[in-house]
CSV table of C-alpha atoms in Angstrom, one decimal:
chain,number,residue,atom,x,y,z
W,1,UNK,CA,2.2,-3.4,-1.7
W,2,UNK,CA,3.1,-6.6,0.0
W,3,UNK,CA,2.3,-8.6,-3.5
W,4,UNK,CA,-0.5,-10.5,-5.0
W,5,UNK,CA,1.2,-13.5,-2.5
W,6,UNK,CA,2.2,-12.9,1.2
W,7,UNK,CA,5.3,-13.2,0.6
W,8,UNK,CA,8.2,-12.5,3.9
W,9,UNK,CA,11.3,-10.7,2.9
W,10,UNK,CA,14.6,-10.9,4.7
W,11,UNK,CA,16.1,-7.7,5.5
W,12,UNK,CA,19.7,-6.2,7.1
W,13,UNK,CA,20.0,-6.9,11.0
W,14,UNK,CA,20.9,-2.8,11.1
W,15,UNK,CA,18.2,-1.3,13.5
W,16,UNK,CA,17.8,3.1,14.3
W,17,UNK,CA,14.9,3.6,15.7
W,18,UNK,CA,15.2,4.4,19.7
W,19,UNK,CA,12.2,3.7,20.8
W,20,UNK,CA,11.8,5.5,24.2
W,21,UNK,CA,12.3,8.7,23.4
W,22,UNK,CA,13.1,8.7,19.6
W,23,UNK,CA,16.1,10.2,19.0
W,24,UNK,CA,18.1,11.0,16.0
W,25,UNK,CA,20.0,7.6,15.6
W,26,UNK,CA,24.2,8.5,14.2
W,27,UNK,CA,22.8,6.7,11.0
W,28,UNK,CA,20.5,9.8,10.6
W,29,UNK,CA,23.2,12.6,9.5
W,30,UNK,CA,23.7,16.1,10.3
W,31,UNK,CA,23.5,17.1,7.1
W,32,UNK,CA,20.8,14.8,6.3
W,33,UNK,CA,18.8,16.4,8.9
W,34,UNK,CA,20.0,20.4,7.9
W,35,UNK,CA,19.5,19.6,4.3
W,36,UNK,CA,15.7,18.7,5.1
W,37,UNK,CA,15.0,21.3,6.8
W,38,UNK,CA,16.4,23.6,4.1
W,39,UNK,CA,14.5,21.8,1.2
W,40,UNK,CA,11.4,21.7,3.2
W,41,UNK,CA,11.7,25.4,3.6
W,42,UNK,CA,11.7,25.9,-0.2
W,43,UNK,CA,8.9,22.8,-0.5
W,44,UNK,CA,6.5,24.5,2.0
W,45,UNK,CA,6.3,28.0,0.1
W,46,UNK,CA,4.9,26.2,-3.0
W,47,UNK,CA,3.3,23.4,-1.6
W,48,UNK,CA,-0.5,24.4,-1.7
W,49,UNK,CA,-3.7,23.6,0.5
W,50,UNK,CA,-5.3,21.9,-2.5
W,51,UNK,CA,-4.3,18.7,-4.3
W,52,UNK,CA,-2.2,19.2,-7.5
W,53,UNK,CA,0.2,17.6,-9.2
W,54,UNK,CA,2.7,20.4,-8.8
W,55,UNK,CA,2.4,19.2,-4.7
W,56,UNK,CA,2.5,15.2,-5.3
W,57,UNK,CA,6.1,16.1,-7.8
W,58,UNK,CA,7.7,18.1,-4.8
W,59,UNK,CA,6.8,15.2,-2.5
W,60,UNK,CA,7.8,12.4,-4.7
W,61,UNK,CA,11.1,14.1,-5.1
W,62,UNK,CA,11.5,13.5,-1.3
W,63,UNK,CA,10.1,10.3,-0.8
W,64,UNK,CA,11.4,8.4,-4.0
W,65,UNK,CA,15.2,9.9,-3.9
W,66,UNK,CA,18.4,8.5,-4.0
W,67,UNK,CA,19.0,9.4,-0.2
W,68,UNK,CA,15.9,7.4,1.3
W,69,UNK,CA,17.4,4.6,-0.3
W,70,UNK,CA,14.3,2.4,-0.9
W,71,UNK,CA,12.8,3.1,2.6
W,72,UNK,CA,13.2,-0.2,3.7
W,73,UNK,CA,12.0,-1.0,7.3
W,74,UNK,CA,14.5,-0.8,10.0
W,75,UNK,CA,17.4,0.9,7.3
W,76,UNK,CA,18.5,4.6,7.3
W,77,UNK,CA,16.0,5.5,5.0
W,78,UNK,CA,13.3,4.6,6.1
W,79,UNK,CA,14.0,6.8,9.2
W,80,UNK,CA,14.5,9.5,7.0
W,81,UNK,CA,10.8,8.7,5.5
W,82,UNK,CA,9.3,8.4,8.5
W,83,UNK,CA,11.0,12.1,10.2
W,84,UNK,CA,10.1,13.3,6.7
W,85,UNK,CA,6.4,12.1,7.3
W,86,UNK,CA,6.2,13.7,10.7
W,87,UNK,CA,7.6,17.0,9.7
W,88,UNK,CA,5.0,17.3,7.2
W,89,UNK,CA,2.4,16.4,10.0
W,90,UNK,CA,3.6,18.9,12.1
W,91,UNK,CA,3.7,21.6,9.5
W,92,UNK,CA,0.1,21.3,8.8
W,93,UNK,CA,-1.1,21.1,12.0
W,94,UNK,CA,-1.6,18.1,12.6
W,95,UNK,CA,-1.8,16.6,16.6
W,96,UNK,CA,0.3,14.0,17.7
W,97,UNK,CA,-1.2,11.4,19.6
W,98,UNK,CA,1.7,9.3,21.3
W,99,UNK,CA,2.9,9.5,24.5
W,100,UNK,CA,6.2,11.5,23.8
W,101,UNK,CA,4.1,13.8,21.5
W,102,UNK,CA,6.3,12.7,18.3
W,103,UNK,CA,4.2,11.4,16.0
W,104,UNK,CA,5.6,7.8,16.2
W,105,UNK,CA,4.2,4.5,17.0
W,106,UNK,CA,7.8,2.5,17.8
W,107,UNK,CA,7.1,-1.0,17.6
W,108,UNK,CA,9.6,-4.0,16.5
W,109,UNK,CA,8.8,-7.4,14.5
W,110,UNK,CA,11.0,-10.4,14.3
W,111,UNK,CA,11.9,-11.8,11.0
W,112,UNK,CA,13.1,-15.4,12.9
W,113,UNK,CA,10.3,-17.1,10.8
W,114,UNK,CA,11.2,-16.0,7.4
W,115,UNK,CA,15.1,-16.5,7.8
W,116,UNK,CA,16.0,-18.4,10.9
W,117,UNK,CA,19.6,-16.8,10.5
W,118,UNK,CA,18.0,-13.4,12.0
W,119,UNK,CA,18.2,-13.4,15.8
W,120,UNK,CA,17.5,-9.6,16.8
W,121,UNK,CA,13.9,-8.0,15.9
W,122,UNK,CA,13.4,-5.4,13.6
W,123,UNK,CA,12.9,-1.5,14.8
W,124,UNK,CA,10.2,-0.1,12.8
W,125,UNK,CA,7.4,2.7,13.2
W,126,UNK,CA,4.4,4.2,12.2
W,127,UNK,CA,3.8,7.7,12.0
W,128,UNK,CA,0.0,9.1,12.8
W,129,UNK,CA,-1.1,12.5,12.7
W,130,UNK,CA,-4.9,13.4,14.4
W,131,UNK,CA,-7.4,15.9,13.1
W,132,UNK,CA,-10.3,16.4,15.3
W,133,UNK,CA,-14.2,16.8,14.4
W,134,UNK,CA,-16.2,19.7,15.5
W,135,UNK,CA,-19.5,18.0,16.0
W,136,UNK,CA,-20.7,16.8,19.7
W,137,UNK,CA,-22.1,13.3,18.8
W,138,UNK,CA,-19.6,12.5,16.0
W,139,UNK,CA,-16.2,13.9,17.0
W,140,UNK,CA,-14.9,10.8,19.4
W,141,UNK,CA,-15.4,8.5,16.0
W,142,UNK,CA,-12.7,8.7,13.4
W,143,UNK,CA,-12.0,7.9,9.7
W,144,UNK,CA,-8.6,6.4,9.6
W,145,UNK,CA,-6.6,7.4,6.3
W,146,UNK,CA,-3.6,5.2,5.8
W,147,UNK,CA,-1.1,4.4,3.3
W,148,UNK,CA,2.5,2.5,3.6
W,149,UNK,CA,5.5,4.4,3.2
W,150,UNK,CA,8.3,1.6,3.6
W,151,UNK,CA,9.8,-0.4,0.5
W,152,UNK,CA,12.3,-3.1,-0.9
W,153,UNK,CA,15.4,-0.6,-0.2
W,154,UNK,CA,17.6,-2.8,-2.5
W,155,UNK,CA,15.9,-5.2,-3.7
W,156,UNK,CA,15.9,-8.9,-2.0
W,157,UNK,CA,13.8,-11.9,-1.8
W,158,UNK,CA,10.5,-9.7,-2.0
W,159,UNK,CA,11.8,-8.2,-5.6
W,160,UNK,CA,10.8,-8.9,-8.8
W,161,UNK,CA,14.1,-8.6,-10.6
W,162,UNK,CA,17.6,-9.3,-9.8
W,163,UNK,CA,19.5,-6.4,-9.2
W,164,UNK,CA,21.4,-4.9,-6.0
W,165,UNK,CA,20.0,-1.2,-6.4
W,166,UNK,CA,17.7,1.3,-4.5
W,167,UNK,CA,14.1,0.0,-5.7
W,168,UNK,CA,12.4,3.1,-5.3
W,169,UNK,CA,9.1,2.4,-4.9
W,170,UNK,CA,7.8,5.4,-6.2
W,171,UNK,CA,4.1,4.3,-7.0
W,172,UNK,CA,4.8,1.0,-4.3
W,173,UNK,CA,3.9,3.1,-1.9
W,174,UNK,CA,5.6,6.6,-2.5
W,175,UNK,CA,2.3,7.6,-4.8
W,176,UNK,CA,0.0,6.6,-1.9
W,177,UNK,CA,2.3,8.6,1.4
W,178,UNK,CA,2.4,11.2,-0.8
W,179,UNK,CA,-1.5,11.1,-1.0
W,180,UNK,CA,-2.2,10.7,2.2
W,181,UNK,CA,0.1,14.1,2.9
W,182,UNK,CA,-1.9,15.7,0.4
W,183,UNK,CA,-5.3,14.9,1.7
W,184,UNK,CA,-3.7,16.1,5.0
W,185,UNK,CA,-2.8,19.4,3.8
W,186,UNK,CA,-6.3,19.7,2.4
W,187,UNK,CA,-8.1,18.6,5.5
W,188,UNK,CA,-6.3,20.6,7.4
W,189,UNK,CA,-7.6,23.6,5.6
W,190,UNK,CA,-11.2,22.6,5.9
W,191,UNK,CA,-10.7,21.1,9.3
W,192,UNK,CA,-13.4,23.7,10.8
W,193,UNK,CA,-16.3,21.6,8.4
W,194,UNK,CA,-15.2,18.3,9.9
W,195,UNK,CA,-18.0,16.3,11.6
W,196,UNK,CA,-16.2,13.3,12.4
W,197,UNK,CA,-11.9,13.4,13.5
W,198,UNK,CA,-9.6,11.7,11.3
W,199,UNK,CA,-6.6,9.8,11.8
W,200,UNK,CA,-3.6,9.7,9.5
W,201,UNK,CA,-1.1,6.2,9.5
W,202,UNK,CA,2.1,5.9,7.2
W,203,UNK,CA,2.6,2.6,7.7
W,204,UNK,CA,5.5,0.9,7.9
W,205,UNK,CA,6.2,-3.1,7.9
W,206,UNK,CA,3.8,-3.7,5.4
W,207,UNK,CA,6.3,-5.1,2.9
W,208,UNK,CA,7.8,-8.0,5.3
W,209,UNK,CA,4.1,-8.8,6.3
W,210,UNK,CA,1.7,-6.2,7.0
W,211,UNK,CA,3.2,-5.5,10.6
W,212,UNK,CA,2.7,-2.0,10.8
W,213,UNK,CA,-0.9,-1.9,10.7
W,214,UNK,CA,-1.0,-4.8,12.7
W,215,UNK,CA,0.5,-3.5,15.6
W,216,UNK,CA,-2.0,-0.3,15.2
W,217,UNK,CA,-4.9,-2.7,15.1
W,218,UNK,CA,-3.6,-4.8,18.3
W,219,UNK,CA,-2.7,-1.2,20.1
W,220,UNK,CA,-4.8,1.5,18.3
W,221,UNK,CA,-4.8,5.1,19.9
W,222,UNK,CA,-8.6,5.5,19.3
W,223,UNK,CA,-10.6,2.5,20.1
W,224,UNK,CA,-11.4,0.2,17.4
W,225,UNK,CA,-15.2,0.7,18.5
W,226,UNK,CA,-15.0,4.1,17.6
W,227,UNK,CA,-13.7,4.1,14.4
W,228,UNK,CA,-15.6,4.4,11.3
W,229,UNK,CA,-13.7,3.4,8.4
W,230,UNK,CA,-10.8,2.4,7.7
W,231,UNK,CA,-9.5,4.1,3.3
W,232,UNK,CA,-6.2,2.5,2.4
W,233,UNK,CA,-4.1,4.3,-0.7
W,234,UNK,CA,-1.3,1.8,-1.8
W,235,UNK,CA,-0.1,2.6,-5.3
W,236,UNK,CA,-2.4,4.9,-7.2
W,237,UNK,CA,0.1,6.6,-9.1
W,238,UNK,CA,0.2,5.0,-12.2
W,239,UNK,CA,-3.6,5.5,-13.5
W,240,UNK,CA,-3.9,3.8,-17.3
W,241,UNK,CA,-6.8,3.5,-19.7
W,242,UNK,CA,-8.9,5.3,-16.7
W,243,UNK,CA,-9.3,1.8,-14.4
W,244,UNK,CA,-9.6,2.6,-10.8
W,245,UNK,CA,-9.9,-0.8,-8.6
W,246,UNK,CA,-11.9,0.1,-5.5
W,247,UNK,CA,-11.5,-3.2,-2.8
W,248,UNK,CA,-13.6,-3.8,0.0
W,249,UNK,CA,-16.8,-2.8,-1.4
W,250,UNK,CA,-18.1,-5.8,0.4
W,251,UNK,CA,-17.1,-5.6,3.6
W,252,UNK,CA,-20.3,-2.6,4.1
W,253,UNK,CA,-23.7,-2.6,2.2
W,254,UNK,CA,-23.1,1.3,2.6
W,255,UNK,CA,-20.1,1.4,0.4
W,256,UNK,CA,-22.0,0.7,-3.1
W,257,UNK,CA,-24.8,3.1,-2.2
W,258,UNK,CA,-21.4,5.4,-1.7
W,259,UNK,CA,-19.7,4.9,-4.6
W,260,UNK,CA,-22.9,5.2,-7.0
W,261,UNK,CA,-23.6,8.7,-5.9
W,262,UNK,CA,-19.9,10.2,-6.1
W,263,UNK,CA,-19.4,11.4,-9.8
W,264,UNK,CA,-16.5,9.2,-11.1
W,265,UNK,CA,-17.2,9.6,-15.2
W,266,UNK,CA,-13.6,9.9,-15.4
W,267,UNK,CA,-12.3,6.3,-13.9
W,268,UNK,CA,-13.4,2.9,-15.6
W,269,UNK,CA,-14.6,1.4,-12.4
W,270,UNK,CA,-13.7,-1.9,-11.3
W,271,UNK,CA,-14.7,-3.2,-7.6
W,272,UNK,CA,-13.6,-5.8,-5.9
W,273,UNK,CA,-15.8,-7.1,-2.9
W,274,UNK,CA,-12.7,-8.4,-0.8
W,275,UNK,CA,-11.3,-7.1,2.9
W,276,UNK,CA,-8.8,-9.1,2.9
W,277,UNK,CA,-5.8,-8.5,0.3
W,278,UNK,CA,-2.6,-7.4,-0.4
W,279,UNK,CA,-2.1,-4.4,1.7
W,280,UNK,CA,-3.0,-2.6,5.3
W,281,UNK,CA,-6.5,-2.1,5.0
W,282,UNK,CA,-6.4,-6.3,5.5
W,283,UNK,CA,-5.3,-5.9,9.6
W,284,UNK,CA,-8.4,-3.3,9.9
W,285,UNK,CA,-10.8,-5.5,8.2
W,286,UNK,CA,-9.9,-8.4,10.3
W,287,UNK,CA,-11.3,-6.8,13.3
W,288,UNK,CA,-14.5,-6.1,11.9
W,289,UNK,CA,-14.0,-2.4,10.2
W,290,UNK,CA,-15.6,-1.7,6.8
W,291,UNK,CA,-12.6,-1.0,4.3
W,292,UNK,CA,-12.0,0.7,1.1
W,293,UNK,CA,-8.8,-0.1,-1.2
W,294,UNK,CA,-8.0,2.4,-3.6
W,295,UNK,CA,-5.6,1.0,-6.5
W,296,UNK,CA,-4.7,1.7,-10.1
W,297,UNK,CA,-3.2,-1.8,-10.7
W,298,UNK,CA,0.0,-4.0,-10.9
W,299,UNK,CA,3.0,-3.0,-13.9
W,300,UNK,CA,6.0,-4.3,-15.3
W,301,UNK,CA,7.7,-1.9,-12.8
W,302,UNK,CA,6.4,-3.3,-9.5
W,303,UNK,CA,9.1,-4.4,-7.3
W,304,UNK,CA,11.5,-3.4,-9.5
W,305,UNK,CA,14.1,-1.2,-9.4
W,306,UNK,CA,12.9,0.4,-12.1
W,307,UNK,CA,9.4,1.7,-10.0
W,308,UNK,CA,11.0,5.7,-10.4
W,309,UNK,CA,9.4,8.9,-9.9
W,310,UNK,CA,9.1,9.7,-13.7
W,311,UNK,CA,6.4,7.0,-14.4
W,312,UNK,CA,4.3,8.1,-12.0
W,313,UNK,CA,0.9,9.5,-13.8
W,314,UNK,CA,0.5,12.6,-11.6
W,315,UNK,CA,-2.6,14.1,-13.7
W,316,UNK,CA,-4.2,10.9,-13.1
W,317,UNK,CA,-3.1,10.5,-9.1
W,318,UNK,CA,-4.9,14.0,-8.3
W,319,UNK,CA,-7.9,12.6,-10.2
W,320,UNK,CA,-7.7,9.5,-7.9
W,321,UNK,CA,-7.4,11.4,-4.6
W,322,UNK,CA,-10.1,13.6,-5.6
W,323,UNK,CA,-12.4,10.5,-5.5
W,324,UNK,CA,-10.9,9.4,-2.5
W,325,UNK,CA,-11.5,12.8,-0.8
W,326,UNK,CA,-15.3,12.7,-1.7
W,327,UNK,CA,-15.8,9.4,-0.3
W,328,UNK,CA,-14.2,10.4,2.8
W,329,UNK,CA,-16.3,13.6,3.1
W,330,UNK,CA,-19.2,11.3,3.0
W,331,UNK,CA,-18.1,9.4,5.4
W,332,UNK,CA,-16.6,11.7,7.9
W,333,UNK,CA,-20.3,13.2,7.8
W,334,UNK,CA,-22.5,10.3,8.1
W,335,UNK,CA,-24.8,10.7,10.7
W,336,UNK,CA,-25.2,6.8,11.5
W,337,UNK,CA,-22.3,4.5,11.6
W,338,UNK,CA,-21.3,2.3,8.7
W,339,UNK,CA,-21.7,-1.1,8.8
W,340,UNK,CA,-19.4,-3.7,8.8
W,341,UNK,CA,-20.1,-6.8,6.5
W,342,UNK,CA,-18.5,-10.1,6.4
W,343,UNK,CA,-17.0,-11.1,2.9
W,344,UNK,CA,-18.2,-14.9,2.2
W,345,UNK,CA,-15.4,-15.9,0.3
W,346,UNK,CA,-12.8,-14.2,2.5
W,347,UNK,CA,-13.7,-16.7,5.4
W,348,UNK,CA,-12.5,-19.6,3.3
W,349,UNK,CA,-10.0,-17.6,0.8
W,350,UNK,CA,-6.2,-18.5,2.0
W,351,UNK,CA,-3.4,-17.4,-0.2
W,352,UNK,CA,-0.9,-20.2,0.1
W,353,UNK,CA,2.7,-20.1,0.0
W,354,UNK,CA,5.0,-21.5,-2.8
W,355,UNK,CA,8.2,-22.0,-4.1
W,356,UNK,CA,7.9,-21.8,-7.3
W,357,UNK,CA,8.2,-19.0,-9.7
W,358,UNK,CA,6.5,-18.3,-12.8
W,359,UNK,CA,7.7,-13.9,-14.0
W,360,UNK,CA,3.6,-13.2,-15.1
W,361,UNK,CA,2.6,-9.7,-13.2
W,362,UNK,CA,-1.2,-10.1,-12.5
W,363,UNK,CA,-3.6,-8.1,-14.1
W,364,UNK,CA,-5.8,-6.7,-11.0
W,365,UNK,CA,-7.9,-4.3,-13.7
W,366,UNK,CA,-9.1,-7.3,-15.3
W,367,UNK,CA,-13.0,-8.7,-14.0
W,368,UNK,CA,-13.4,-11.4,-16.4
W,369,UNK,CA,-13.1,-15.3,-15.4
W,370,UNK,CA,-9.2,-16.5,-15.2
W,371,UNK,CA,-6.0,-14.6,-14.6
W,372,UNK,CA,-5.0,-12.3,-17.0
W,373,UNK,CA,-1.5,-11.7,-17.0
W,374,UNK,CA,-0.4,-7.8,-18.0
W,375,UNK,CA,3.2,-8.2,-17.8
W,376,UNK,CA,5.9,-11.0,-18.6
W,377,UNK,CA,9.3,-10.6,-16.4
W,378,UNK,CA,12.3,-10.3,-19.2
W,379,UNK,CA,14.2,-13.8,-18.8
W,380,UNK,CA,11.2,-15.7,-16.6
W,381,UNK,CA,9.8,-18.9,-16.7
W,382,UNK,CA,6.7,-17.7,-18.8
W,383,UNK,CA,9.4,-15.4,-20.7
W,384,UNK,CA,11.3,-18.4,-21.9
W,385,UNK,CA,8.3,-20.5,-22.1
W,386,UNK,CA,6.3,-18.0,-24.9
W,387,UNK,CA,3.9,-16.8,-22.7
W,388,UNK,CA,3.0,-12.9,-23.4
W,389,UNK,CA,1.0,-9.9,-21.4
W,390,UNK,CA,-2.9,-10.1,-22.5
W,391,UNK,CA,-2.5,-14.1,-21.8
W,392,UNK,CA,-5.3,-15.0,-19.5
W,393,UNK,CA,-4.6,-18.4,-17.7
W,394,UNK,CA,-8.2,-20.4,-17.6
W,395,UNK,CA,-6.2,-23.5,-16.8
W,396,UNK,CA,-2.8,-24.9,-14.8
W,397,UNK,CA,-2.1,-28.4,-15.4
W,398,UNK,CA,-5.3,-29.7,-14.9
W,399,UNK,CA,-7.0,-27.1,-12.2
W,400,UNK,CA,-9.4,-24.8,-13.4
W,401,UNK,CA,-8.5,-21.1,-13.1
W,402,UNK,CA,-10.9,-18.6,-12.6
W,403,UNK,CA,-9.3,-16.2,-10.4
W,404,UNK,CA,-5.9,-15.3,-8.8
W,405,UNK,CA,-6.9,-17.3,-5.4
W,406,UNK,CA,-7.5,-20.2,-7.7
W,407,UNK,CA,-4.0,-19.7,-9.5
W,408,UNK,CA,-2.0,-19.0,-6.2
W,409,UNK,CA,-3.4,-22.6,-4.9
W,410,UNK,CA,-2.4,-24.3,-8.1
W,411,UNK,CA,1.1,-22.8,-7.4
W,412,UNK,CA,1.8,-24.4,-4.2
W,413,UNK,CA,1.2,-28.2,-5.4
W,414,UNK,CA,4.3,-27.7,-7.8
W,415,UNK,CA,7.9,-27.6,-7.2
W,416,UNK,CA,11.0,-25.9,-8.9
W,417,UNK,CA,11.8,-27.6,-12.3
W,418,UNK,CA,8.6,-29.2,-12.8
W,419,UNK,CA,7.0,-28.4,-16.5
W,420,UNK,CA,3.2,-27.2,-16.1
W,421,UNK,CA,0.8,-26.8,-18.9
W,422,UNK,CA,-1.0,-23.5,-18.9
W,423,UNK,CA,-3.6,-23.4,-21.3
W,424,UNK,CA,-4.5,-19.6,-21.9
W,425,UNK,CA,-6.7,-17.9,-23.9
W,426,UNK,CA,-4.9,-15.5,-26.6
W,427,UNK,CA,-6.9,-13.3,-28.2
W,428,UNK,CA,-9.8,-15.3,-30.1
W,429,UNK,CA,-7.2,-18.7,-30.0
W,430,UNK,CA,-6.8,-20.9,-26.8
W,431,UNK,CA,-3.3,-22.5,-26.6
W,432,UNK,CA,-1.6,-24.8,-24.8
W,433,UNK,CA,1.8,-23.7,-23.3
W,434,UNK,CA,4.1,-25.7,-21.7
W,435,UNK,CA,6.6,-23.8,-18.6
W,436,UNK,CA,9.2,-25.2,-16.8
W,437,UNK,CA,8.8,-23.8,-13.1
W,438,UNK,CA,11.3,-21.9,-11.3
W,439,UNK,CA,12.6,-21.6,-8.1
W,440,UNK,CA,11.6,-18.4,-6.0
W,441,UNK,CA,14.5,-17.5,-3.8
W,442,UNK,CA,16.8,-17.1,-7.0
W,443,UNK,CA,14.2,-14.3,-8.7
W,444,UNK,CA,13.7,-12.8,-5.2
């Protein structure tokens, strides 16, 4: 996930992807390449055609291991993600849409704008896999399923702590490639009872600003027109106290009416009406597709190094995906199209940059007025200062704060080293806390 702030990240000028034809690059190694196809040999007998948490461990072991490095868009590892990705594709029977029949959309972004010292642009792709409907009318529409696979690699401006080391990113966005595989898999299966095709995207990109699906929205293989939805999975693997945040629920009058008739009495709901936010499902939005956001929250682990494969709440991802699953049978088998609503408040909503950091993780579970803060970076700003997780800010010097929009804005008319009252609510007390500010580009 990009971050509760769009944020850019500066990344290595090393590029590997060819992009006409894609070929293995010399940073892509022989043995890399033989030892994948010998563990996915042993992965495909016990993988299954239904969704378990047996299949999302075998996956994970892949996608969140020492040799992807952090999948970091335009390194080694990500490459190794994305031929990964694509292998899988092919395995299930998925159909390749591109030109070269690879499964990769090659597409490059420059990074001059967040670090004027980069000259070259980055190599990057996406990888899709196509499913076709069955029925006459509805087969030419599709349900696209997406979900980023790239990550922080080791860490950098983007990261939330301080270390040189592979950041994983095993729930940021390991949980949600892994579900989108899955959902594959299943889909696959059932691909005779489809009404409408669907599309599967591993993004990449999305961490240095969203670029990925951007470039599939400005040069989609289906035509925007005929696509139905757009479902976006980025980190759903680390379900707690049942809370499932569903965004987009306003950008289609449809998409309550959906959600009330799917049996959920396992997930604390909490919907957000938003297109635009911190992930993919923004770029689709923005040209007028109805959205949905699954999410099980922020953690003291995002962009961390410490985001690892055995926090991830696998139970509770299968539980997630089976949601997801009946909202996309719904919608792959709607006989009308869905339609497309304007958020009000995203046409005026801008989240601004700033230079200033603070080390409180957002609560995005939490629905009540203010921010609540649900984790406090060891050695931060607010560490230091005495502020603690359950804080809920209702106040920054002397701007009123009722939601993260409001608390971003506040952030960019401060500078590094200037001492802010936050007055938070703690508990049944309201307190006034003073915090020195700190500078960005030394915690990222």
């Amino acid at each position: 996930m990009l971050g509760f702030v769009y944020i850019s990240a500066v990344l290595s000028d090393v590029h590997y992807f060819d992009h006409k034809p894609m070929k293995l690059s010399r940073s892509f190694p022989s043995f890399f390449f033989l030892y994948l196809c010998l563990f996915s040999t042993q992965l495909f007998s016990q993988t299954t055609t239904a969704i378990t948490a047996n299949d999302l461990r075998l996956r994970m072991n892949i996608l969140a291991s020492d040799s992807l490095a952090g999948r970091r868009s335009g390194e080694p590892g990500a490459e190794k993600a994305a031929r990964y990705i694509a292998s899988e594709f092919k395995r299930i029977g998925l159909k390749p849409l591109d030109s070269a029949r690879k499964y990769f959309q090659a597409y490059d972004f420059s990074e001059h704008m967040m670090d004027s010292t980069k000259k070259e642009r980055t190599k990057a792709v996406n990888v899709i896999g196509f499913l076709p409907g069955n029925d006459k009318k509805l087969k030419d529409e599709v349900v696209i399923i997406g979900a980023h696979y790239d990550h922080l690699g080791m860490g950098g401006m983007n990261a939330l702590d301080t270390v040189k080391a592979i950041h994983y990113g095993a729930d940021d966005n390991a949980s949600g490639t892994t579900g989108v595989l899955e959902l594959a898999e299943y889909y696959a299966k059932h691909q005779k009872e489809l009404k409408r095709s669907l599309l599967f995207i591993s993004f990449s990109g999305e961490e240095e600003g969203l670029f990925g699906s951007i470039y599939y929205a400005k040069n989609p293989y289906i035509p925007l027109e005929k696509t139905q939805a757009m479902i976006n999975m980025d980190m759903i693997g680390r379900l707690k106290d049942s809370i499932l945040i569903v965004e987009g629920i306003g950008t289609s009058p449809y998409w309550k009416t959906l959600m009330d008739s799917l049996k959920h009495d396992n997930f604390v709901m909490r919907y957000k009406p938003d297109g635009v936010g911190p992930s993919d499902h923004s770029s689709f939005y923005r040209k007028n597709i109805p959205v949905l956001f699954y999410f099980t929250g922020l953690h003291k682990d995002y962009h961390k190094a410490t985001d690892t494969k055995d926090k991830i709440n696998y139970i509770g991802e299968v539980e997630v995906l089976d949601l997801v699953r009946k909202s996309i049978d719904a919608i792959q088998s709607k006989p009308d199209r869905i339609a497309f609503t304007l958020v009000p408040e995203d046409t005026t909503k801008k989240v601004g940059t700033f230079k200033v950091y603070v080390g409180g993780v957002p609560d995005y579970g939490y629905d009540g007025e203010g921010l609540k803060i649900s984790d406090i970076t060891a050695g931060s700003p607010a560490d230091k200062a005495g502020l603690k997780a359950e804080d809920i800010v209702i106040k920054f010097a002397d701007i009123d704060i009722k939601n993260i929009y409001d608390y971003t804005g506040a952030l960019g008319k401060f500078k590094p080293d200037d001492i802010v009252d936050f007055r938070v609510k703690r508990g049944k007390n309201v307190l006034t806390i003073p915090v020195k500010l700190g500078k960005r580009g030394e915690a990222h």
